Coordinates of C-alpha atoms in Angstrom, one line a residue:
Chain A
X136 CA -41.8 31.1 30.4
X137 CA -39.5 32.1 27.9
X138 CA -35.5 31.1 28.7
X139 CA -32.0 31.1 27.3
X140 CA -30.0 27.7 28.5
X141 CA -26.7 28.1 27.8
X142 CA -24.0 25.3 27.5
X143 CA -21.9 24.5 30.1
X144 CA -18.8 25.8 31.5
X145 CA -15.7 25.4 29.3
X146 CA -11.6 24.9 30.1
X147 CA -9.2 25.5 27.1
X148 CA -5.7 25.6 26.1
X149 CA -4.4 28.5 23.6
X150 CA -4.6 28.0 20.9
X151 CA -7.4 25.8 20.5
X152 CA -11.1 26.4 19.1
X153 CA -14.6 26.9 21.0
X154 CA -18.1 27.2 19.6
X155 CA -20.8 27.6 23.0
X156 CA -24.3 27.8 22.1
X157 CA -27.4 29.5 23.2
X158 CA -30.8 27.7 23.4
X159 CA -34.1 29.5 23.7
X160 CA -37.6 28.8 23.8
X161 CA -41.0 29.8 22.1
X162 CA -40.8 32.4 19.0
X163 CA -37.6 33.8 20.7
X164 CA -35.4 32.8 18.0
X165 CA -37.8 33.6 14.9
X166 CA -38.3 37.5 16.2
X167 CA -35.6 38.7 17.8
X168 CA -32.3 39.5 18.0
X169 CA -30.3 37.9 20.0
X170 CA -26.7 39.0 21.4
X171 CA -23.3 38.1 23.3
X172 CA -22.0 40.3 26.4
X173 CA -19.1 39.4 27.6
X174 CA -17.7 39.4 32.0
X175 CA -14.1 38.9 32.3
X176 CA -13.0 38.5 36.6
X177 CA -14.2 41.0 38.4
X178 CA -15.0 43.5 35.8
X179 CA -17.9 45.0 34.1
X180 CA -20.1 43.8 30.9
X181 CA -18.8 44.3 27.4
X182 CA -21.4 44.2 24.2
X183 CA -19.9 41.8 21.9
X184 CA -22.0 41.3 19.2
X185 CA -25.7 40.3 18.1
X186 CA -27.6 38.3 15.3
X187 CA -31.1 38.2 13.9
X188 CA -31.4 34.3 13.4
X189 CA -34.5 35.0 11.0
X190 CA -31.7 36.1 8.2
X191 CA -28.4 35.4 10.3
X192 CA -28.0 39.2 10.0
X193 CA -25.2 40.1 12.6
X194 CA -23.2 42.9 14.1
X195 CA -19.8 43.3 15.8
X196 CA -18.2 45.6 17.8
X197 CA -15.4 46.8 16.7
X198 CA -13.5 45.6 19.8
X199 CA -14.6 42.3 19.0
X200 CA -14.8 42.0 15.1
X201 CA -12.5 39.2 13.8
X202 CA -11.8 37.9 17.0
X203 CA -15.3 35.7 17.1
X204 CA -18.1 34.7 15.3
X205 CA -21.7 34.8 16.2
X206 CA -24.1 32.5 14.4
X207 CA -27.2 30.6 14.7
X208 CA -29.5 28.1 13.8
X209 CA -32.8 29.0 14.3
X210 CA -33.9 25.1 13.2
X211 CA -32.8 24.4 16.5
X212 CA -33.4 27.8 18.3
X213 CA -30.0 28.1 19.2
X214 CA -27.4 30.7 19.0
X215 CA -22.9 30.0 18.7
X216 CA -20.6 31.9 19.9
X217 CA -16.6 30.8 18.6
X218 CA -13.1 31.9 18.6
X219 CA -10.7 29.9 16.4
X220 CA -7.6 30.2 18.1
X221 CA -8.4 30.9 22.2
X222 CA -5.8 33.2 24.3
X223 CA -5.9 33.6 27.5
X224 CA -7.1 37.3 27.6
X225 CA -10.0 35.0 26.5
X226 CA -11.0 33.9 30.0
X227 CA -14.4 35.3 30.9
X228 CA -17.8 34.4 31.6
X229 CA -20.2 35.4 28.5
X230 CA -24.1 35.6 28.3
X231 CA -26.6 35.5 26.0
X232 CA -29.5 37.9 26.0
X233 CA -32.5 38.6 23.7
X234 CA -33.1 42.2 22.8
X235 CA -36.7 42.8 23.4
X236 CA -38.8 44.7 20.9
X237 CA -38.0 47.9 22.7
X238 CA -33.8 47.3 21.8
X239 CA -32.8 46.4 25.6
X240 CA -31.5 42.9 26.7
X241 CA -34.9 41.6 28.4
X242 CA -33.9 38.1 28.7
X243 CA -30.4 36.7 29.9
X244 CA -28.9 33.4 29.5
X245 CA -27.3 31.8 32.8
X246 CA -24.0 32.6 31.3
X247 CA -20.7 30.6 30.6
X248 CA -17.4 30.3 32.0
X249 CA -14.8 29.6 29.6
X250 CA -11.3 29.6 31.2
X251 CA -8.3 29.7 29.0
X252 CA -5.2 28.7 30.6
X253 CA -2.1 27.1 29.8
Chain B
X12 CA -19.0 54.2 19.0
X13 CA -21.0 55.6 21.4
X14 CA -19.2 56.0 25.4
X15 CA -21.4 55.6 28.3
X16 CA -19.7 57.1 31.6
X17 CA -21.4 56.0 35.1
X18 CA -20.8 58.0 38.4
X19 CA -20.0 57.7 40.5
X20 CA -18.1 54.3 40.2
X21 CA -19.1 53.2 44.2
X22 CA -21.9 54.3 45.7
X23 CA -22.0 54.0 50.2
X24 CA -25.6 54.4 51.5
X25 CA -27.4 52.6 54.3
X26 CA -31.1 50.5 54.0
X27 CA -33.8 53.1 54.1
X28 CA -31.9 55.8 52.2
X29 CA -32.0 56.7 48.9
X30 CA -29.7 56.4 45.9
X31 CA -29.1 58.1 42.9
X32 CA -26.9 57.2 39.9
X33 CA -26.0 59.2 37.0
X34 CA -24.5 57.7 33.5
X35 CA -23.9 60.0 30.5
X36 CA -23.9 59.0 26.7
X37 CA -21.2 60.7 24.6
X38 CA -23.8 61.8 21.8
X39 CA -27.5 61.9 22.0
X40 CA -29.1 59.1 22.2
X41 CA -32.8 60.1 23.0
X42 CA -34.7 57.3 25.3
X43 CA -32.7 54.6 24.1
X44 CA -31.2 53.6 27.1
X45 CA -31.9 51.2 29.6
X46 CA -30.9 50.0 33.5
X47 CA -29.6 46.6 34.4
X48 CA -28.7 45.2 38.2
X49 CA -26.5 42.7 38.4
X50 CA -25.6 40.6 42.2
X51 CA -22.6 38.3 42.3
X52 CA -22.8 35.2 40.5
X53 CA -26.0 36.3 39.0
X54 CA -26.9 37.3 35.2
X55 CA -27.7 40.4 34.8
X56 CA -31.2 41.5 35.1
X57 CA -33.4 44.5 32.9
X58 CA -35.0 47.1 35.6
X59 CA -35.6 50.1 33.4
X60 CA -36.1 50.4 29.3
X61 CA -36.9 53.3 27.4
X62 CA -34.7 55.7 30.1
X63 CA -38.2 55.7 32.0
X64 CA -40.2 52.4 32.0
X65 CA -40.3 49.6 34.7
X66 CA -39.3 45.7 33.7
X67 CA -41.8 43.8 34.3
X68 CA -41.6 43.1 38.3
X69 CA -39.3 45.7 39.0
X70 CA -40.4 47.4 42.4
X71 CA -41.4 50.9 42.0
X72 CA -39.2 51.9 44.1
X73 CA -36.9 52.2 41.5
X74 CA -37.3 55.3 38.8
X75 CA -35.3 56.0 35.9
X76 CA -35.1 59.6 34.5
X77 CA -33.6 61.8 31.5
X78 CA -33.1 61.5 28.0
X79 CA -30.6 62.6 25.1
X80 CA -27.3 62.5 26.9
X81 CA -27.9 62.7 30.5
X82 CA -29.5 59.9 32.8
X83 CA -30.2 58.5 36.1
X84 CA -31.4 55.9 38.6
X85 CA -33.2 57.0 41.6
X86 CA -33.8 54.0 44.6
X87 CA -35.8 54.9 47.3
X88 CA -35.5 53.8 50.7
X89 CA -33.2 51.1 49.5
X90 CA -33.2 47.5 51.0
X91 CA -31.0 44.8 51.5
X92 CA -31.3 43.4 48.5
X93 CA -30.9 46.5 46.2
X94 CA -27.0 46.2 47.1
X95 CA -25.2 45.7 43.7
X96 CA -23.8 46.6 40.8
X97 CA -26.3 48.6 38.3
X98 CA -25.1 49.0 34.6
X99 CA -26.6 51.3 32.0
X100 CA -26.8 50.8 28.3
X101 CA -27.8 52.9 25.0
X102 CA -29.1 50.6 22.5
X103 CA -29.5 53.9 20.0
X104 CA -27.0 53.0 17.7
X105 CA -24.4 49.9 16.9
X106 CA -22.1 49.1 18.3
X107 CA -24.6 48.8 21.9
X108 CA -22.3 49.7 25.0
X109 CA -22.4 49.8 28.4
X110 CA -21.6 51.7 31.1
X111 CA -19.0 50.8 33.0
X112 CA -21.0 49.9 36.4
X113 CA -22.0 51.5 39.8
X114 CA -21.2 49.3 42.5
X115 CA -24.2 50.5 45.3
X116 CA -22.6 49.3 49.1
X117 CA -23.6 49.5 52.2

């Protein structure tokens, strides 16, 4: 059974860095694409990004460009996601998801909770 | 960027009736599009790809319909655990967005 194991929830300061990763299993990271959605409280999902870890080619949204930074290592079959400097607007559970060959998100990670707070 | 727009944004319905759910792309987008359900605490979950087709174990009382700009989600004779929050998607062009949710409640 294919799966995405994310890391574990996370509890921050402004200010300060995070990388959380993405594992997955099989030929998941060696044929498809796999991207970052992103939960804040009570609210709905929000696309941030995606990367093909065969090349590391990657897309942003807009929204999101500049603010992190998707990467992987497909040595490892995992995928990063990292902000440099954390706010607290930052505080939001995020998933990982593979898009399937026909471009939808077919396989979800458990997701992560990072909480930035003061 | 493409805009997906949901209605309506809470849906009230009682087990055994049926459900429909509309979302809208801003530009055409063909059968790009899929359906995700997501319950509290849970991940999200795929129901419907290509505007039309079934995830693998997705009951078939669940349908998906439409294509270029105009959508929907049809459940029939809805059951306890079909109460949620059901989120479409275009994956036509980058950025991929999402609607912003359809809360079904009882």
């Amino acid at each position: 059974e294919v799966q995405l194991v994310q890391s574990g929830a996370e509890v921050k300061k402004p200010g300060e860095s995070l990388k959380i990763s993405c594992k997955g299993s099989g030929d998941t990271f060696t044929t498809y694409w796999i991207g970052w959605v992103r939960q804040m409280p009570g609210k709905g999902l929000e696309w941030l990004g995606i990367i093909y870890p065969g090349d590391s080619d990657t897309r942003y949204s807009p929204s999101f460009q500049g603010r992190v930074t998707i990467s992987a290592d497909k040595s490892i079959s995992t995928a990063y996601l990292q902000w440099s400097s954390l706010k607290a607007s930052d505080t939001a559970m995020y998933y990982c998801a593979r898009q399937g060959m026909r471009g939808s998100f077919d396989i979800w990670g458990q997701g992560t909770m990072v909480t930035v707070s003061s | 960027e493409i805009v997906m727009t949901q209605s309506p944004a809470t849906l009230s319905v009682s087990p055994g009736e049926r459900a429909t759910l509309s979302c809208r792309a801003s530009q055409y987008i063909g059968f790009n599009f899929a359906w995700y359900q997501q319950k509290p605490g849970q991940p999200p979950r795929l129901l419907i790809f290509a505007a039309s087709t079934r995830a693998t174990g997705v009951p078939v009382r669940f349908s998906g319909s439409g294509s270029g700009t105009e959508f929907s989600l049809t459940i029939t004779g809805l059951q306890s655990e079909d109460f949620a929050t059901y989120y479409c998607q275009q994956y036509d062009n980058w950025p991929r967005t999402f609607g912003q949710g359809t809360r079904v409640e009882i």
